[in-house]
Tab-separated table of C-alpha atoms in Angstrom:
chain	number	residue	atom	x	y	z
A	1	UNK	CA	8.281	116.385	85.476
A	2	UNK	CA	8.982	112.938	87.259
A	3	UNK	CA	10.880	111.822	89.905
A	4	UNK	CA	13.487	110.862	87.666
A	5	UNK	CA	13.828	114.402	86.025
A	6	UNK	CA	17.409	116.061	87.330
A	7	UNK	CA	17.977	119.319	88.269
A	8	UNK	CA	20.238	121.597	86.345
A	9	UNK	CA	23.497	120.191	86.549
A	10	UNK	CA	25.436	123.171	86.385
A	11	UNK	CA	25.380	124.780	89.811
A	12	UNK	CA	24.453	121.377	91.783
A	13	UNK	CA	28.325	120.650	90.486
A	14	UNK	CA	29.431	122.757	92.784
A	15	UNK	CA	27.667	121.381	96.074
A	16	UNK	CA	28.598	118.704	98.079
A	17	UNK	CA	26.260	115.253	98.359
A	18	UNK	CA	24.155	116.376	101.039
A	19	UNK	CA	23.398	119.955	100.121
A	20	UNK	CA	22.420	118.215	96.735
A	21	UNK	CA	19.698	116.259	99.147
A	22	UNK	CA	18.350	118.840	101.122
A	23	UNK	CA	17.135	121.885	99.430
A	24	UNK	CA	15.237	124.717	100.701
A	25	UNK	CA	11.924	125.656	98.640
A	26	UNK	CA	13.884	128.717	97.298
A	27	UNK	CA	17.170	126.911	96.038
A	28	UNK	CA	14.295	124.470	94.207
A	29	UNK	CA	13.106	127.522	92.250
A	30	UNK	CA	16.231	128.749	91.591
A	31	UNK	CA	16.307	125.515	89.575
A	32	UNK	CA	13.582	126.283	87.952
A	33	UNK	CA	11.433	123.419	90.120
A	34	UNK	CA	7.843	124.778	90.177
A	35	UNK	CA	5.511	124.726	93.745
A	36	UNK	CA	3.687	122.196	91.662
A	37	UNK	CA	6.250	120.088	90.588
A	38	UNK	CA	7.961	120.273	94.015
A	39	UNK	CA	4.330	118.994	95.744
A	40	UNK	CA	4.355	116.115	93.020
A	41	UNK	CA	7.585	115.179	94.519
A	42	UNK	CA	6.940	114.821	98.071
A	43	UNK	CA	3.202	113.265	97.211
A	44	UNK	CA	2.726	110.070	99.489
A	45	UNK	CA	4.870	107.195	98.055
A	46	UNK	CA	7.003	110.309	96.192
A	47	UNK	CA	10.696	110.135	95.639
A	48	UNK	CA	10.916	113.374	98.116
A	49	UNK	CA	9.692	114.448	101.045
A	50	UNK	CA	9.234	117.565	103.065
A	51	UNK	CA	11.459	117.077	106.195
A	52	UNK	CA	10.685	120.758	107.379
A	53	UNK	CA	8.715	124.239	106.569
A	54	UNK	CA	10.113	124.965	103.322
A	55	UNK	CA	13.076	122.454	103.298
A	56	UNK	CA	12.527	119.159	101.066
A	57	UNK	CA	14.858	115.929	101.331
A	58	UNK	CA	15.390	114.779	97.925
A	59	UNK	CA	15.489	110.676	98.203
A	60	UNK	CA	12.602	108.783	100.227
A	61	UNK	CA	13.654	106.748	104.029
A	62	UNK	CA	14.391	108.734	107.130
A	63	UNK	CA	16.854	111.916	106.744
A	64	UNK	CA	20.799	110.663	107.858
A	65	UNK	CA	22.322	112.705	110.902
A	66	UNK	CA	23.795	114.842	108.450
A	67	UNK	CA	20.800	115.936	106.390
A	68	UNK	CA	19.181	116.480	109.836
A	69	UNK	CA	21.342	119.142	110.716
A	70	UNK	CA	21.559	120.894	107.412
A	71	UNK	CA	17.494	120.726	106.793
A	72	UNK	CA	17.246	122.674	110.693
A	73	UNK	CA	20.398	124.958	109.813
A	74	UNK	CA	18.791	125.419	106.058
A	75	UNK	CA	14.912	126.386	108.260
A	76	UNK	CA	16.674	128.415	110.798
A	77	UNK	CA	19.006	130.350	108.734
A	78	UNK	CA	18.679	133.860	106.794
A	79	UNK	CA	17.619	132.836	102.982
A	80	UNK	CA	20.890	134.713	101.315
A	81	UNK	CA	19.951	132.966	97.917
A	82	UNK	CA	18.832	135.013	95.158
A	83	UNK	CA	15.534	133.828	93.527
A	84	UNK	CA	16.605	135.281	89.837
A	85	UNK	CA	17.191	133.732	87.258
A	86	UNK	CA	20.700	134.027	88.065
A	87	UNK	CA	20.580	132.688	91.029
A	88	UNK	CA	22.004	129.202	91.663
A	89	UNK	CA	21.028	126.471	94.644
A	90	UNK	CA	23.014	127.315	97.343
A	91	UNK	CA	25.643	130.087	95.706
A	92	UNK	CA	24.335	133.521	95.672
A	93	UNK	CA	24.700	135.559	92.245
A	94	UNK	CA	27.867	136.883	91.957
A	95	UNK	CA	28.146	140.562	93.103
A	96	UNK	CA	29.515	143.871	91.917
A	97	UNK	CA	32.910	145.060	93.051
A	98	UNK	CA	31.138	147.302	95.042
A	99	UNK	CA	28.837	144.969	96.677
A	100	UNK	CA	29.781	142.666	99.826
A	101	UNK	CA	31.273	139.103	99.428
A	102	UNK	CA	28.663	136.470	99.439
A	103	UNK	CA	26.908	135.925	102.696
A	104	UNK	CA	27.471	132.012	104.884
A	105	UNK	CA	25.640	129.215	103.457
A	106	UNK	CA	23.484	129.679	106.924
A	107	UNK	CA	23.423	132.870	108.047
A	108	UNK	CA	22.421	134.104	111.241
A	109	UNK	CA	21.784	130.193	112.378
A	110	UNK	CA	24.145	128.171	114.956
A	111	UNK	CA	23.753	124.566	116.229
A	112	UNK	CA	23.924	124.285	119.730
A	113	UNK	CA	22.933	122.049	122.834
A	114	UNK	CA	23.813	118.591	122.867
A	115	UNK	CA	24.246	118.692	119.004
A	116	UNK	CA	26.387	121.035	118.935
A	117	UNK	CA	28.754	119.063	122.140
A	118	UNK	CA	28.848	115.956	120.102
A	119	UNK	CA	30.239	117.789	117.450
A	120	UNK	CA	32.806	119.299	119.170
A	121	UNK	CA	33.689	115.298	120.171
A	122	UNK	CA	31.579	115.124	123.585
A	123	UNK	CA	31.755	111.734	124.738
A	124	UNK	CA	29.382	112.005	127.388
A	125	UNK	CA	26.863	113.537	124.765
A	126	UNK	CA	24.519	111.402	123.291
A	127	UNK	CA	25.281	110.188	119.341
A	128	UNK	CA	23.181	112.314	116.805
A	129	UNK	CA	20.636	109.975	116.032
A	130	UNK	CA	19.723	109.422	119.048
A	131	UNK	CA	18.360	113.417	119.356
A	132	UNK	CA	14.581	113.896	118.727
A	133	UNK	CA	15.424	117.601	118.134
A	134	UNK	CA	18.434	119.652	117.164
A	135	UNK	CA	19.064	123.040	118.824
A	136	UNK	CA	19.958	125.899	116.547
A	137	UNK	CA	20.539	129.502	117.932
A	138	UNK	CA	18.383	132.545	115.851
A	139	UNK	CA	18.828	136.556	116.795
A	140	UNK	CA	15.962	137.179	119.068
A	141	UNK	CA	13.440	139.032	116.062
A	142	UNK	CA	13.304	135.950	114.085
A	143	UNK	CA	9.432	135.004	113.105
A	144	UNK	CA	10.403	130.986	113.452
A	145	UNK	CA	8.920	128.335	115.766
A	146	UNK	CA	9.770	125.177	116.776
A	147	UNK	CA	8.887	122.286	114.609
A	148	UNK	CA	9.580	118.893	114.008
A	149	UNK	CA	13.598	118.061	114.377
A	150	UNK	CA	14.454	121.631	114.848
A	151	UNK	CA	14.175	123.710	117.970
A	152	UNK	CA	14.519	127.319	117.762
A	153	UNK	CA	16.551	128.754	120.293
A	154	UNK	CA	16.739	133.023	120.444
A	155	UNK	CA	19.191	134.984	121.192
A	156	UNK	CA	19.931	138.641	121.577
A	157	UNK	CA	23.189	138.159	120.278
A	158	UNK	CA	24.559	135.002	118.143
A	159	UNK	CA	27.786	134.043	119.281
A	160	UNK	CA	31.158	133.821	116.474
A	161	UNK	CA	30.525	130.195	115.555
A	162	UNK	CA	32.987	127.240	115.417
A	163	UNK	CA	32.859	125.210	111.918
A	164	UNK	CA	32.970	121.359	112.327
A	165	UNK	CA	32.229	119.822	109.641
A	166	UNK	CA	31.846	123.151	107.730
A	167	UNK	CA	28.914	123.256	110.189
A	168	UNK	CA	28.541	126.507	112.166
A	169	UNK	CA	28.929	125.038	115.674
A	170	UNK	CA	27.980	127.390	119.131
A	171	UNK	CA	31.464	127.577	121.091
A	172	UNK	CA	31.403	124.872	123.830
A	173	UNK	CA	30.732	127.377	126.791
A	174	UNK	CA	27.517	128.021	124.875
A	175	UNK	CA	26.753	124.831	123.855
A	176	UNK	CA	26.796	123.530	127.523
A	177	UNK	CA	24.509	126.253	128.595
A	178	UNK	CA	22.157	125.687	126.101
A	179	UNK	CA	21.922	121.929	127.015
A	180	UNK	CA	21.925	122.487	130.705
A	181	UNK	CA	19.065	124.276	130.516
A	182	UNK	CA	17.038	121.449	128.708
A	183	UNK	CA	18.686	119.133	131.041
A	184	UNK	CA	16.981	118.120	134.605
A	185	UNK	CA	19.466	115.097	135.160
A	186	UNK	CA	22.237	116.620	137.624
A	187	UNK	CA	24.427	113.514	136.782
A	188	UNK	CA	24.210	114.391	132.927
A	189	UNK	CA	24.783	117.512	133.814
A	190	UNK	CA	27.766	116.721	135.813
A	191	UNK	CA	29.040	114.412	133.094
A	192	UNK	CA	29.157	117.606	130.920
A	193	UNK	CA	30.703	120.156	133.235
A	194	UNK	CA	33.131	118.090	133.960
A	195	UNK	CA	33.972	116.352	130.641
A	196	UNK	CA	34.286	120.384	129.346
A	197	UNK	CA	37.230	121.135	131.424
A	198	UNK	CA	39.072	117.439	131.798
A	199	UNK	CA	38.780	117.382	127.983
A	200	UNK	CA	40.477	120.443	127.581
A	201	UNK	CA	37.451	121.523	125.517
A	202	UNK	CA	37.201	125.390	127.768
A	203	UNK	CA	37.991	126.749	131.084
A	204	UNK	CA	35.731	126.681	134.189
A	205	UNK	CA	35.486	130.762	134.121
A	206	UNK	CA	34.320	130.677	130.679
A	207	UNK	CA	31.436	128.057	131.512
A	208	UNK	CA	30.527	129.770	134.492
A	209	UNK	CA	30.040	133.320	132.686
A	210	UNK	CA	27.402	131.467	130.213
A	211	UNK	CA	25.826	129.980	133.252
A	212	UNK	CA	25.163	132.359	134.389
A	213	UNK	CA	24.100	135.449	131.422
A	214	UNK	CA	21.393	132.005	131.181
A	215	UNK	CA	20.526	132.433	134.689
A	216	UNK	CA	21.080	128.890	135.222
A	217	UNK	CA	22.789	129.312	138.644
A	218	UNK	CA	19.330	129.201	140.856
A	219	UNK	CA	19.001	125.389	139.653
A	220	UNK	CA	20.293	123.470	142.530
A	221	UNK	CA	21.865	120.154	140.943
A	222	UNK	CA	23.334	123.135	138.297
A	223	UNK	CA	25.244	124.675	141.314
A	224	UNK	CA	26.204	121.249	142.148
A	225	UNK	CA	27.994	120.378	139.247
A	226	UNK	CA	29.762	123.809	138.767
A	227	UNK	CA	31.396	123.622	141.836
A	228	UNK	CA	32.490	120.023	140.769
A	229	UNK	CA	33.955	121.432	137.538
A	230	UNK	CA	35.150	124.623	139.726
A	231	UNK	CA	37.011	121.818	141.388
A	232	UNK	CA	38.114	120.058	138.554
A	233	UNK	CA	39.555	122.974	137.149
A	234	UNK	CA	41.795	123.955	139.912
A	235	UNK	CA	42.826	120.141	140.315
A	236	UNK	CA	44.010	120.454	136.678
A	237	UNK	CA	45.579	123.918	136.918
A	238	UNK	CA	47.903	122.573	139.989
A	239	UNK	CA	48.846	119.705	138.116
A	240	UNK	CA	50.104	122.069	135.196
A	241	UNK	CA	51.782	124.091	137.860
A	242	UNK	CA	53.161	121.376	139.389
A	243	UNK	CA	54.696	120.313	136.305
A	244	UNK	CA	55.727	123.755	135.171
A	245	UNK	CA	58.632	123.489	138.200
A	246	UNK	CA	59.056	120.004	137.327
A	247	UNK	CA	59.971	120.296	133.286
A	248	UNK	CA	61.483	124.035	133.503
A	249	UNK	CA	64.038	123.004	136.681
A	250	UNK	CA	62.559	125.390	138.803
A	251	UNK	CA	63.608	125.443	142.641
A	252	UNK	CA	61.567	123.568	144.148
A	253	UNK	CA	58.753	125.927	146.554
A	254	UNK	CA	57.050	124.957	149.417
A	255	UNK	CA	52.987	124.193	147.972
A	256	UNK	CA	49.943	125.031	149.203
A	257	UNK	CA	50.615	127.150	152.189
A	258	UNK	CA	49.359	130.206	154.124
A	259	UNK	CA	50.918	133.272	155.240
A	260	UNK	CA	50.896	135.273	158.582
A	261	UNK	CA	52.874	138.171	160.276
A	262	UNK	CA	54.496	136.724	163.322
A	263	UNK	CA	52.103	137.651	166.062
A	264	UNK	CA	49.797	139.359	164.264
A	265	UNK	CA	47.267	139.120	160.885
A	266	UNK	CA	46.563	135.966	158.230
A	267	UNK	CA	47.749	137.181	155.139
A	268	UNK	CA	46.647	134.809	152.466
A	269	UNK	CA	46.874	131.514	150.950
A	270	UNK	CA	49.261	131.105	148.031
A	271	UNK	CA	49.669	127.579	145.662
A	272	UNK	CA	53.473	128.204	145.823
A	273	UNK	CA	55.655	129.928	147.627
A	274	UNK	CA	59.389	130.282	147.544
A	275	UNK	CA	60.905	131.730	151.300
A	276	UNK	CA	64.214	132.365	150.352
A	277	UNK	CA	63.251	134.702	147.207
A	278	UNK	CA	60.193	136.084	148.352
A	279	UNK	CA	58.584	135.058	145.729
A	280	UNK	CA	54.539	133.520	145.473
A	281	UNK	CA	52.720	131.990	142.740
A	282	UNK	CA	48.839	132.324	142.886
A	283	UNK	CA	46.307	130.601	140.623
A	284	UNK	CA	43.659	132.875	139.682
A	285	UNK	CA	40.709	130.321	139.401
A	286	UNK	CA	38.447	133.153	140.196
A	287	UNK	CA	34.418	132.131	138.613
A	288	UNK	CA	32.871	135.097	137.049
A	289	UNK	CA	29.769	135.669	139.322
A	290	UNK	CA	27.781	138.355	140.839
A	291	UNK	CA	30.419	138.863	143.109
A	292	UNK	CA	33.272	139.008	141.154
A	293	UNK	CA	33.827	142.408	141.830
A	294	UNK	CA	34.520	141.734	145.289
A	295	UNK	CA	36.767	139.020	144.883
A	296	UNK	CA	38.743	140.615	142.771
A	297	UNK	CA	39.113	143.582	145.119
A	298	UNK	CA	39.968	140.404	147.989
A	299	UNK	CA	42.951	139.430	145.474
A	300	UNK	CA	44.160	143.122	144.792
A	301	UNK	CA	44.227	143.757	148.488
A	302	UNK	CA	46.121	140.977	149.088
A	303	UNK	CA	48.187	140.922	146.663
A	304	UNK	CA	49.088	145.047	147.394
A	305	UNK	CA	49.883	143.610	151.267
A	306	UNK	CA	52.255	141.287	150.054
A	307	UNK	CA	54.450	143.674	147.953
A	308	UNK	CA	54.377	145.956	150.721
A	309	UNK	CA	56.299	143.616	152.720
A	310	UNK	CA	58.431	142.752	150.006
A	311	UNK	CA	57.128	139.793	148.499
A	312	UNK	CA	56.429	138.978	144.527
A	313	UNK	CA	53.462	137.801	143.906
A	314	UNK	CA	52.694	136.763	140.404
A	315	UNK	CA	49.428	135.779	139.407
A	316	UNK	CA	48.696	132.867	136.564
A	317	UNK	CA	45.247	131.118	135.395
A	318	UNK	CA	44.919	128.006	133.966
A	319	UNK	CA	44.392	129.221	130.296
A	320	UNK	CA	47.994	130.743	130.323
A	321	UNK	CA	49.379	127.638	131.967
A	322	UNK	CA	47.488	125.277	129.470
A	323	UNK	CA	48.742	127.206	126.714
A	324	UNK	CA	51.803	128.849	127.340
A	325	UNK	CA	53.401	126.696	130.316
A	326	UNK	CA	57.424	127.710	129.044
A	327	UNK	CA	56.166	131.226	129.063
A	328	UNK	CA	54.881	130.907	132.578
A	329	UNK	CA	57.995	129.557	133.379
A	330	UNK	CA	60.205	132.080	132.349
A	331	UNK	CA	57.898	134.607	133.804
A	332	UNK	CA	58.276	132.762	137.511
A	333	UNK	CA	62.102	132.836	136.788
A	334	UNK	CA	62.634	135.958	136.166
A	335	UNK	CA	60.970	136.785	139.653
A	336	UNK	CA	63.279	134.555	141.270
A	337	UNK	CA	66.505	135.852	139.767
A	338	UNK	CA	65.572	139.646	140.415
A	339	UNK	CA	65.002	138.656	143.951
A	340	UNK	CA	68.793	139.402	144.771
A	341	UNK	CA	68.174	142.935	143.433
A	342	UNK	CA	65.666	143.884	145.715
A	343	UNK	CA	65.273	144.760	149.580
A	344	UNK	CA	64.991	142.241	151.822
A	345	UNK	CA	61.181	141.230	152.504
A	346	UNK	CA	59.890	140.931	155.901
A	347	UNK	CA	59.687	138.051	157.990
A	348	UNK	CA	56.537	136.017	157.403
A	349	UNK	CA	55.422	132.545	159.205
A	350	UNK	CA	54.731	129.728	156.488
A	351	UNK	CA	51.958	127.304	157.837
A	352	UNK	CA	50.139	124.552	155.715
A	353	UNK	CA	46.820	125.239	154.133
């Protein structure tokens, strides 16, 4: 066999232009390419070369970004190929109507990290081939190392991927926790964080939670930049509310105020409030920490206080007024209509927060 020999032509048909240039050691056999022929191949001056354990790049000159990520995906993931002669490079023999559908191109293998936040369109990540290695997520039991481009990353559980590119891509809250923990710069990190919520790319709550199942939250310039993207979030989720009153025509409320009894207790700090209904809007911006619990019990309390002297307090997060802002509307005006239906609410002093 030369380098000039092709492969079977019938199954490669049926793969795109890069899976036709990387190939795992397996696929190769499926082709009937030998150990031996394969090793002729990637000799020194060869048309191929062995990019990684067991996964061969099938034109000489450095790998593109592209091959890069599917030669670590192709390592990384679960071999669901079939080495029969059946089998096909990269499409699985065909099974009984009994049997499950196919399995993923790359099973049980995610980009993630920085990789993975470029290509979910991070600006303030760096460009692919600019990364020495490429992060991939494995279940925990995997026998893999890291090696050349590739770094493994375990996992007791692999999260439900994203596909860009018909890559499978770690959600962003993952992503970011993966790369903050390789990370040591806090302004990169910041960058990140920050880019995350401004981009619209996830909420703060959901970053925070992946934070901190990493145990990144005893890193000093990470605690930094999550209260900068705490901030950031609640800066966004006031502008949304400030526009919900704006675009829907709702009366205007007074902002950003706190409550007391006249004479007597604080009550609580609302991000709207309208006097003459009785009505308050609250933003739940709550990050999901250790003591969540607690702050959750803080909001309940208050919230239960309120009502009991007659005032409507409904609570909205940024998700629902990102997503659904109309919705959130109507939900607001539908408290401020029934307000003629109920009992007048107590007397409460309005003060600026």
């Amino acid at each position: 066999m030369t380098h000039n020999t092709p492969l079977s032509p019938r199954p490669l048909r049926r793969l795109s232009d890069v899976t036709r240039r990387v190939l795992t050691a397996a696929q190769l056999r499926a082709q009937g390419v030998t150990t031996a022929e394969t090793n002729e191949q990637c000799r020194p001056g060869g048309p191929w070369q062995q990019i990684l354990p067991g996964v061969f790049l099938l034109h000489p000159g450095p790998p593109t970004s592209e091959e890069r990520l599917h030669a670590v995906l192709s390592y990384a993931a679960r071999s669901p190929f079939r080495e029969t002669a059946a089998g096909a490079a990269g499409v699985p023999a065909q099974p009984n109507a009994d049997e499950p559908r196919p399995a993923p191109r790359y099973p049980d293998a995610v980009i993630t990290g920085l990789a993975a936040l470029t290509l979910h369109g991070f600006s303030s990540a760096p460009p692919l081939p600019s990364l020495d290695t490429i992060d991939v997520l494995v279940p925990r039991m995997r026998r893999l190392r890291t090696v050349g481009c590739a770094r493994i990353v375990r996992t007791p559980a692999l999260p439900t991927p994203s596909y860009v590119t018909g890559l499978p891509v770690a959600p962003v809250p993952r992503a970011l926790a993966d790369a903050v923990a390789e990370l040591s710069d806090a302004a990169v990190v910041r960058r990140l964080l920050t880019e995350a919520v401004r981009g619209g790319h996830t909420e703060p709550a959901a970053v925070v939670r992946e934070l901190t199942q990493a145990r990144l939250l005893n890193r000093p310039h990470v605690v930094d930049a999550v209260e900068s993207l705490l901030a950031e979030g609640r800066a966004i989720a006031e502008d949304h509310l400030y526009r919900m009153v704006r675009e829907h025509a709702l009366p205007d409320p007074v902002w950003n105020v706190d409550l007391r009894l006249p004479g007597g207790p604080h009550l609580g700090g609302l991000d709207a409030y309208w006097p003459e209904q009785a009505v308050a809007v609250e933003l739940d911006t709550r990050a999901p920490r250790q003591e969540d619990d607690a702050l959750w019990s803080e909001y309940a309390r208050k919230r239960e206080m309120l009502e009991r002297l007659g005032i409507t307090v409904v609570h909205i997060t940024p998700r629902k007024l990102r997503d659904s802002l109309e919705q959130q509307a109507t939900v607001v005006r539908t408290a401020l209509m029934a307000s003629c239906d109920r009992d007048p609410a107590a007397y409460v002093v309005v003060l600026p927060r």
